[in-house]
Every structure is written in structure tokens, then in C-alpha cells.
mmCIF file of C-alpha atoms in Angstrom:
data_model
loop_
_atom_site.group_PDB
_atom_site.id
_atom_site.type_symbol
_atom_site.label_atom_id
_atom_site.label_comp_id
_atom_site.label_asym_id
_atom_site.label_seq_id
_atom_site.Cartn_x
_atom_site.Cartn_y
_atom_site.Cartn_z
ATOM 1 C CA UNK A 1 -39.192 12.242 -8.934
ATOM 2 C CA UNK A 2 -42.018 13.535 -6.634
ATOM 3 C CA UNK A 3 -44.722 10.473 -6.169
ATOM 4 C CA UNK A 4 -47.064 9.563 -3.358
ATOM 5 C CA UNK A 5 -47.925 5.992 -2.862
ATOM 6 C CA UNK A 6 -51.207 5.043 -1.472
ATOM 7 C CA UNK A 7 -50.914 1.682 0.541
ATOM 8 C CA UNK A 8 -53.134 -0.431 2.949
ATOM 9 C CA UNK A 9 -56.368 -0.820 1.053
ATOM 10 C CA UNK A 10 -58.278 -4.422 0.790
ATOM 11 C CA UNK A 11 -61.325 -6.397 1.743
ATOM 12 C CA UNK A 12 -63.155 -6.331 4.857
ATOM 13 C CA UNK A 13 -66.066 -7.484 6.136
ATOM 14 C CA UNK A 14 -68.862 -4.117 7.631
ATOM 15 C CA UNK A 15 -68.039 -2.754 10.794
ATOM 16 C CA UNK A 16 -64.631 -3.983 10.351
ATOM 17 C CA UNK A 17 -60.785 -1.565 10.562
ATOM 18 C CA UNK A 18 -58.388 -0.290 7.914
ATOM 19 C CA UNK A 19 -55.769 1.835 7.771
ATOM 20 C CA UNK A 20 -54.754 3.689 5.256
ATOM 21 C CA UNK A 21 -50.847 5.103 4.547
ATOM 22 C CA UNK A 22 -49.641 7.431 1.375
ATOM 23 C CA UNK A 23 -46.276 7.510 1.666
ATOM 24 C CA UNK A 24 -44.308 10.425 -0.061
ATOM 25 C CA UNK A 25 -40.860 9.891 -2.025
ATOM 26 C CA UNK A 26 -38.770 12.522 -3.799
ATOM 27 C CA UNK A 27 -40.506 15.580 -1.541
ATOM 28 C CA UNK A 28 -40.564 16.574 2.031
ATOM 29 C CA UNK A 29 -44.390 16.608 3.043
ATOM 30 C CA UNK A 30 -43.572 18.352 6.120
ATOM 31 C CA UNK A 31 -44.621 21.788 3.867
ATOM 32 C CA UNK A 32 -48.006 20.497 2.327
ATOM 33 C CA UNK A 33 -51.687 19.911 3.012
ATOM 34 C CA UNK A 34 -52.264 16.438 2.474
ATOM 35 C CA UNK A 35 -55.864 15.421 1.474
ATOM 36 C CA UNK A 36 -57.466 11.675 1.545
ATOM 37 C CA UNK A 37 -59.994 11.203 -1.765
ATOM 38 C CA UNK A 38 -62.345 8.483 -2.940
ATOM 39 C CA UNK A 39 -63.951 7.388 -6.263
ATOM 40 C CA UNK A 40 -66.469 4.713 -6.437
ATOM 41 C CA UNK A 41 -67.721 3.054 -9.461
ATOM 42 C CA UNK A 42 -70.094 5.197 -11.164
ATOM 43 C CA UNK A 43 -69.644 8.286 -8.997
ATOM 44 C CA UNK A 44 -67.359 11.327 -8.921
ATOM 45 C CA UNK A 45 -64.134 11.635 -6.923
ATOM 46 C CA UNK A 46 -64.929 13.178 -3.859
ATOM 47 C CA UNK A 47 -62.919 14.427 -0.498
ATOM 48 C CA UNK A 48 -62.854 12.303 2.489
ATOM 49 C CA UNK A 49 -60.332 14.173 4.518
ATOM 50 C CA UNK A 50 -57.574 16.676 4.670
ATOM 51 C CA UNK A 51 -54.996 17.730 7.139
ATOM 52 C CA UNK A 52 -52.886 20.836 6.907
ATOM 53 C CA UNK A 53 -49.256 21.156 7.556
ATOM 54 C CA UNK A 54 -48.863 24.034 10.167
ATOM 55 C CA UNK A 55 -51.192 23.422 12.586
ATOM 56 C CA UNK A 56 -52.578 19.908 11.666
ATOM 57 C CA UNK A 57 -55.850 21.302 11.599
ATOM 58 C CA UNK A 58 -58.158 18.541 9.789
ATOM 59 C CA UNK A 59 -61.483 18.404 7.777
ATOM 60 C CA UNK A 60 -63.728 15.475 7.646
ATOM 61 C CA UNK A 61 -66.822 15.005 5.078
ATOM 62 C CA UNK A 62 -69.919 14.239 7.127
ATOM 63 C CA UNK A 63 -70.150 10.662 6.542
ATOM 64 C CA UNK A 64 -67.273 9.529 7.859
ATOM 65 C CA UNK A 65 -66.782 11.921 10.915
ATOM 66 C CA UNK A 66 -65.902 9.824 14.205
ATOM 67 C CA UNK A 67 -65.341 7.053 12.036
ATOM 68 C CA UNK A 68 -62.164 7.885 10.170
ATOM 69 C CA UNK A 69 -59.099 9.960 11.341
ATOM 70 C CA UNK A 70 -56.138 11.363 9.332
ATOM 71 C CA UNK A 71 -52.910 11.968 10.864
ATOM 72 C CA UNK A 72 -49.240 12.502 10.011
ATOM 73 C CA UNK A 73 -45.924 11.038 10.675
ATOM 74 C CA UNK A 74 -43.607 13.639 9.340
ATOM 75 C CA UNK A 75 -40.527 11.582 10.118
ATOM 76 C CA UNK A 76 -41.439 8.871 8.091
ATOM 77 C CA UNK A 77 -43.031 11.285 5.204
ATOM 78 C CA UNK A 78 -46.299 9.235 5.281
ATOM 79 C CA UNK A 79 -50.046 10.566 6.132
ATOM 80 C CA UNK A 80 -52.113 8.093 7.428
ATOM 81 C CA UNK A 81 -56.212 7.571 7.221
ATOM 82 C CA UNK A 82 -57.751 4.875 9.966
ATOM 83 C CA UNK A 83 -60.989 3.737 8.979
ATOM 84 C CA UNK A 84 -63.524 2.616 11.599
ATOM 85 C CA UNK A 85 -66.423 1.131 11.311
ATOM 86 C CA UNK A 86 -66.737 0.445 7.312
ATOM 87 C CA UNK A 87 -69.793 0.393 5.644
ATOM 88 C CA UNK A 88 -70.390 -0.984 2.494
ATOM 89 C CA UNK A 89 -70.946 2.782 0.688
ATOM 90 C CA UNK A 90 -67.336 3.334 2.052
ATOM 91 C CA UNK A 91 -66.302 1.053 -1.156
ATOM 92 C CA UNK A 92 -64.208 3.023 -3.300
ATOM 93 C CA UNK A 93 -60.270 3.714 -4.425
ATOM 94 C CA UNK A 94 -58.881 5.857 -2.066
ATOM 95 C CA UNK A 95 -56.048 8.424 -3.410
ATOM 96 C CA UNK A 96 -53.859 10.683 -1.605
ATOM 97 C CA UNK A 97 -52.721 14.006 -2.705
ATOM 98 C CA UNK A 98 -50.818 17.242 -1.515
ATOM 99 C CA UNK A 99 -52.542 20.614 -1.635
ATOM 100 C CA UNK A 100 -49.053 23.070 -2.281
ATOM 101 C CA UNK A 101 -48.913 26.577 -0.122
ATOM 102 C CA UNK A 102 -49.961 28.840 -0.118
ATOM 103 C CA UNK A 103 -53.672 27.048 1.037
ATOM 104 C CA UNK A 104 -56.239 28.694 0.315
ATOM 105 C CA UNK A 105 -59.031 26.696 1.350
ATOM 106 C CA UNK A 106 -59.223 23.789 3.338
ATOM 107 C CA UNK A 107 -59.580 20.485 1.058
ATOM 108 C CA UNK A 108 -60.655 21.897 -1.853
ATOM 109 C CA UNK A 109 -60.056 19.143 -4.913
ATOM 110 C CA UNK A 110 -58.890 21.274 -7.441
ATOM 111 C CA UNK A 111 -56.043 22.763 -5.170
ATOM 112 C CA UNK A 112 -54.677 19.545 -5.211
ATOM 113 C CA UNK A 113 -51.412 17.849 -6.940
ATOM 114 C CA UNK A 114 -49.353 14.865 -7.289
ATOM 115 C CA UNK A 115 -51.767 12.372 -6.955
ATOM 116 C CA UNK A 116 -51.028 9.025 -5.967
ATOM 117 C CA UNK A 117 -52.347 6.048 -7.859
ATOM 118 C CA UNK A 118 -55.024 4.606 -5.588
ATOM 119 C CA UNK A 119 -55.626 2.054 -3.442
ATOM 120 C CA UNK A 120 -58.980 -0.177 -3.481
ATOM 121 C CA UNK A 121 -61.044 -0.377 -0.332
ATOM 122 C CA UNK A 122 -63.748 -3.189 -0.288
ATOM 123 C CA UNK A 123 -66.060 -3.066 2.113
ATOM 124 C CA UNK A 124 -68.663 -6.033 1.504
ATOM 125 C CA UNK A 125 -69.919 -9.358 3.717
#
């Protein structure tokens, strides 16, 4: 059975750490793009950050650049998002998903599969 399992959410007080893992059983993710999504209450799913599988080439959406970083741990099959810095408008449940090859484009949404089932980030003092 292919699932991903998001881990590593909670509560935290502004300015503080997380670290984020989706973990992938069933599937090798050493083949896929792996992408980092969040939906807050009230608002549309949106991308957060994608890595691809070749070249580990990443994409970051402009409010979190230099405060979050993806990487990948192919040996253990996870993928991995550290978040720096959290703001309250970071507040959201995080999923994880793969993004099968061929890729066309680089964190697209609708490219991508398997979705885990979320993990709640609270970011509030």
C-alpha cells in the first residue's frame, strides 16, 4: 500500500523551530518529486516547497524563503521541511505529496499524488 505520513507538527510559540518529516511506506521515493503543502482555515491549499529527485533542485514560495528548507534522506525514505522562524500566518496543516515522472513543472499542485494526511502546525503566543 503506497502512503506518506506527515509527522512533526505542533504548537510553538513565534520565532520559534519545527521540523517537519513525511515519511514514505510501500514506495521507493528515491524516483519522485516530493512537494511540502499547507491549508489554513478558511484559505486554499497552497505550495510551500518542493524538491526534485535527480538533482535535488528545490522551490520555495516567497514567504517562507530563508526561513524554511526541504531536504531528503533517501535511505530512510523520508523528506524533511525545517521551519525557522514561525510566524503566526505560518498556521496551517501541512501535507506532503509526491509529484510522479515524468515532471513537468516544478511544484505544480495538480501534478501531485498520494497525499499524506496532514499534520497541524500552530504557530501562536
Amino acid at each position: 500500500q503506497v502512503q506518506l505520513v506527515e509527522s512533526g507538527g505542533g504548537l510553538v510559540q513565534p520565532g520559534e523551530s519545527l521540523t517537519l518529516s513525511c515519511t514514505a511506506s510501500g514506495f521507493t521515493l528515491d524516483y519522485y518529486a516530493i512537494g511540502w503543502f499547507r491549508q489554513a482555515p478558511g484559505k486554499e491549499r497552497e505550495g510551500v516547497s518542493c524538491i526534485t529527485s535527480i538533482d535535488g533542485s528545490t522551490y520555495y514560495r516567497g514567504s517562507v524563503k530563508g526561513r524554511f528548507t526541504i531536504s531528503r534522506d533517501n535511505a530512510k525514505n523520508t523528506v524533511y521541511l525545517r521551519m525557522n522562524s514561525l510566524k503566526p500566518e505560518d498556521t496551517a496543516v501541512y501535507y506532503c505529496a509526491v509529484d510522479p515522472p515524468p515532471v513537468q513543472s516544478m511544484c505544480v499542485q495538480g501534478d501531485f499524488r498520494s497525499w499524506g494526511q496532514g499534520t497541524q502546525v500552530t504557530v501562536s503566543s
